[in-house]
Amino acid sequence: MSDTGIGASVLRKEDRRFLAGRGNYVADIAAANEVALAFVRSPVAHGRIRSIRKPEGAENRVFTANDLDGVEPMRAPSKLPGYKPSDFPALAIGKVRFVGETVAACVGETRAEAEDLAQAVEVDYEELAPAVDMLEARKPGAPLVHEAWGDNIALSTRADGELDSVKARATHSVTREFRMSRQAMVPMEGRAVLAEWNSRMDQLIVHTATQVPHLIRAGLALFLGLEQRQVRVIAPDVGGGFGLKTYVQPEELVACWYAMKFGRPARWISDRREHLIADANCREHHYIVTAHADADGRILGLEGEVTVDAGAYSIYPFTNCLEAAMAGGNLPGPYAIEAYGVKTWTVVTNKPPLVPYRGVARPGVAFAMEMLVDAVARTVGREPHEVRMINMVPASAMPYTNIARKTFDSGDHPGAVARAAQMIDIAAVRERQTRDEPDGRLIGLGFGSYVEQAAHGTSVFASWGVQMVPGYEQAGAKLTPDGGLELRVGVQSHGQGMETTLAQVASEILGIDPENVSVIHGDTGLTPYSTGTYASRSIVMAGGAVSRACEVLVERMRTIGAHLLQCEPDEIRVSGGRVMGPGGDLPFSEIGRVWYINPEELPADVDTDGVEAVVGYRPEPDHGTFSYSTHAAVVAVDPDTGAVEVLDYVVVEDCGTMVNPMVVSGQVYGGAAQGIGTALFEESPFDELGQPLASTFADYHLPGAAEVPAFRLAHMITPSPHTEHGIKGMGEGSTIPTPAVIGNAVNDALRRYGAEVNETPISPRRVLAAIAAAEGEAA
């Protein structure tokens, strides 16, 4: 490990501008003669549009679906048998299907003027009965979100395992029902777009807050009837995404249409109320799971029924069936289970569409599976961490293909549990539980483990039937005339620190100081194609491509350096930003000078592609990397108020080789904080008419500094055998088990009542309801 390469805790380069307030976001970008957009949004969850009346004299500043000539509704096709696609119009066509759906677009010289105009638009709705609860929406006779379907099931799947034999051998069959509530994603920067038409280039220039610039380019071209060469998408600094910024948005299409139609740049910036009401939501799952276990708690077989509330429409490009596919494929977690059967339903309702959120289905999966493991432990009378360890895939079995056909590349799952158990000091917690707390609160201990498939490759996405399948990730590396390095990557950073970590990968190969490396990303006009940043793929895929591209540069610089130093290329070593030979060394700037400024000094056998290379990379096999972790927490539960406080929280994680341990730690802390939000606070509830009940931060609660504990973190390192440098993805990981960890700790505290809370968020209301229900049953 060098001071600047892989494994070094290099300070993040991008923080210099962020901490000084010099970040450049869509809202900071201005265009001459631009207009502002505001949207008329549906106040009803389900209804037919009888009429729309534009204010008199504003006919050329208010637009409805009938005005959007050439704009196609968004459709996300899937190759999965039985999947039902849905058209998602930029502006509602004939019918609205959730509160907040865009109905009309209003244009003003300022946002305030556009909003005033939107207030004056009159829409007459014929209200229809909504489908609100996903379980009710599955039933025959439920209100239909899309009448042509005949039901509300976008996709159902079934995988039958050989369960009869394990049931016959099982001593216990433990069944639980779990529910994870719908959430918003709440990045610091909301959605934003600025579109303008460049007549000279015959090109639509779109500045947008996105994680996937090249996918947005493809979608905009498709739905606007353009060739992709006519669309350039630029993502400047992006203030968080978490999955919210991975899909083509109705507002983007309208802004682009207006810029093309009228020749004036159009801007739309989401406000927080729009985000909480109308943006795509996440997380809403329902599980019924059964573990068939022996007397020791070893789980022989697992059965599951998974229902996902996908909202009204399928989003482009990932579709609304990705969530259930991920849930069904990841439910067994890190456990070696003999038999597994699962049914999944993707159900549409009159709510905003569901999109992948940090962890993509796996927080729900872990909530169900890890809470079930603790239920098994209580049933057999063993400590939960012991039951985990006897069920986990051992390190000696790696690589291991589990019952759901996930091939774990490396790791020591039981070792992570043992280390977490040591850090949390189980004996001390159990001893404390024997004494009454002075304040009357109850102490609980919880564990949670997970495995995170990351950097999914071509074969995995192809099996899911989605339209956009990632292939070879490309990166460009270019030596500048003065000896610096430019990297061009198609992934997009929105908080991960990629401008630092990718520079560190280059430093590992070239020895160049990361301060002398520029990472160019977020611009389809400048970067190689990539499906973008999601699924914890960027450092594995783009990092691998950067590494390979830099290796090509090394070979080319050897040829030039050997000629200048009068030695053989195999005698040349590239290190520390210099080319070294037996009789001397040269700085990179000398290589750059010769190639760019004085080519007469080049050797005759020089590679004519010079000191610039674009190289593709894909791990083989490409089934993804498998990071993992075990978390443990101690909580205090007030039985009188239902309040829960996290007293201690430990994390033992393994993401293979760490490029920057400081960045890894930051991702762990941030992910666990988001998981605490899911566990205890965040919920987007709807009433029986489909009206959202959390439209401001007075209703939608986020964890703050007082609610997030001082996490204690330990790293394990088992490099992946399939990737460059053994790197694995880890950006989503710590969000995944946290709701289960806290849920298990709360239920441990409530054991004296025989109470369990099996729904997120674990709010005071739900804690008190669980205690009351248990006391009622006892009575």
CSV table of C-alpha atoms in Angstrom, one decimal, residues 31 93 124 197 237 240 288 364 411 413 486 666 674 693 732 736:
chain,number,residue,atom,x,y,z
A,31,ALA,CA,-29.1,29.9,-19.3
A,93,ILE,CA,-53.8,11.4,-20.5
A,124,ASP,CA,-62.6,18.9,-13.4
A,197,TRP,CA,-31.8,23.5,-27.7
A,237,ASP,CA,-22.6,18.0,-8.9
A,240,GLY,CA,-27.4,12.7,-3.2
A,288,ILE,CA,-45.1,-14.0,5.1
A,364,GLY,CA,-37.1,-5.5,3.4
A,411,GLY,CA,-16.0,-14.1,2.9
A,413,HIS,CA,-19.9,-14.7,7.6
A,486,GLU,CA,-7.2,12.8,-17.1
A,666,GLY,CA,-18.3,7.2,5.8
A,674,GLN,CA,-30.5,5.9,6.8
A,693,LEU,CA,-50.4,12.1,4.9
A,732,GLU,CA,-25.7,0.3,-0.1
A,736,ILE,CA,-29.7,-3.1,4.6
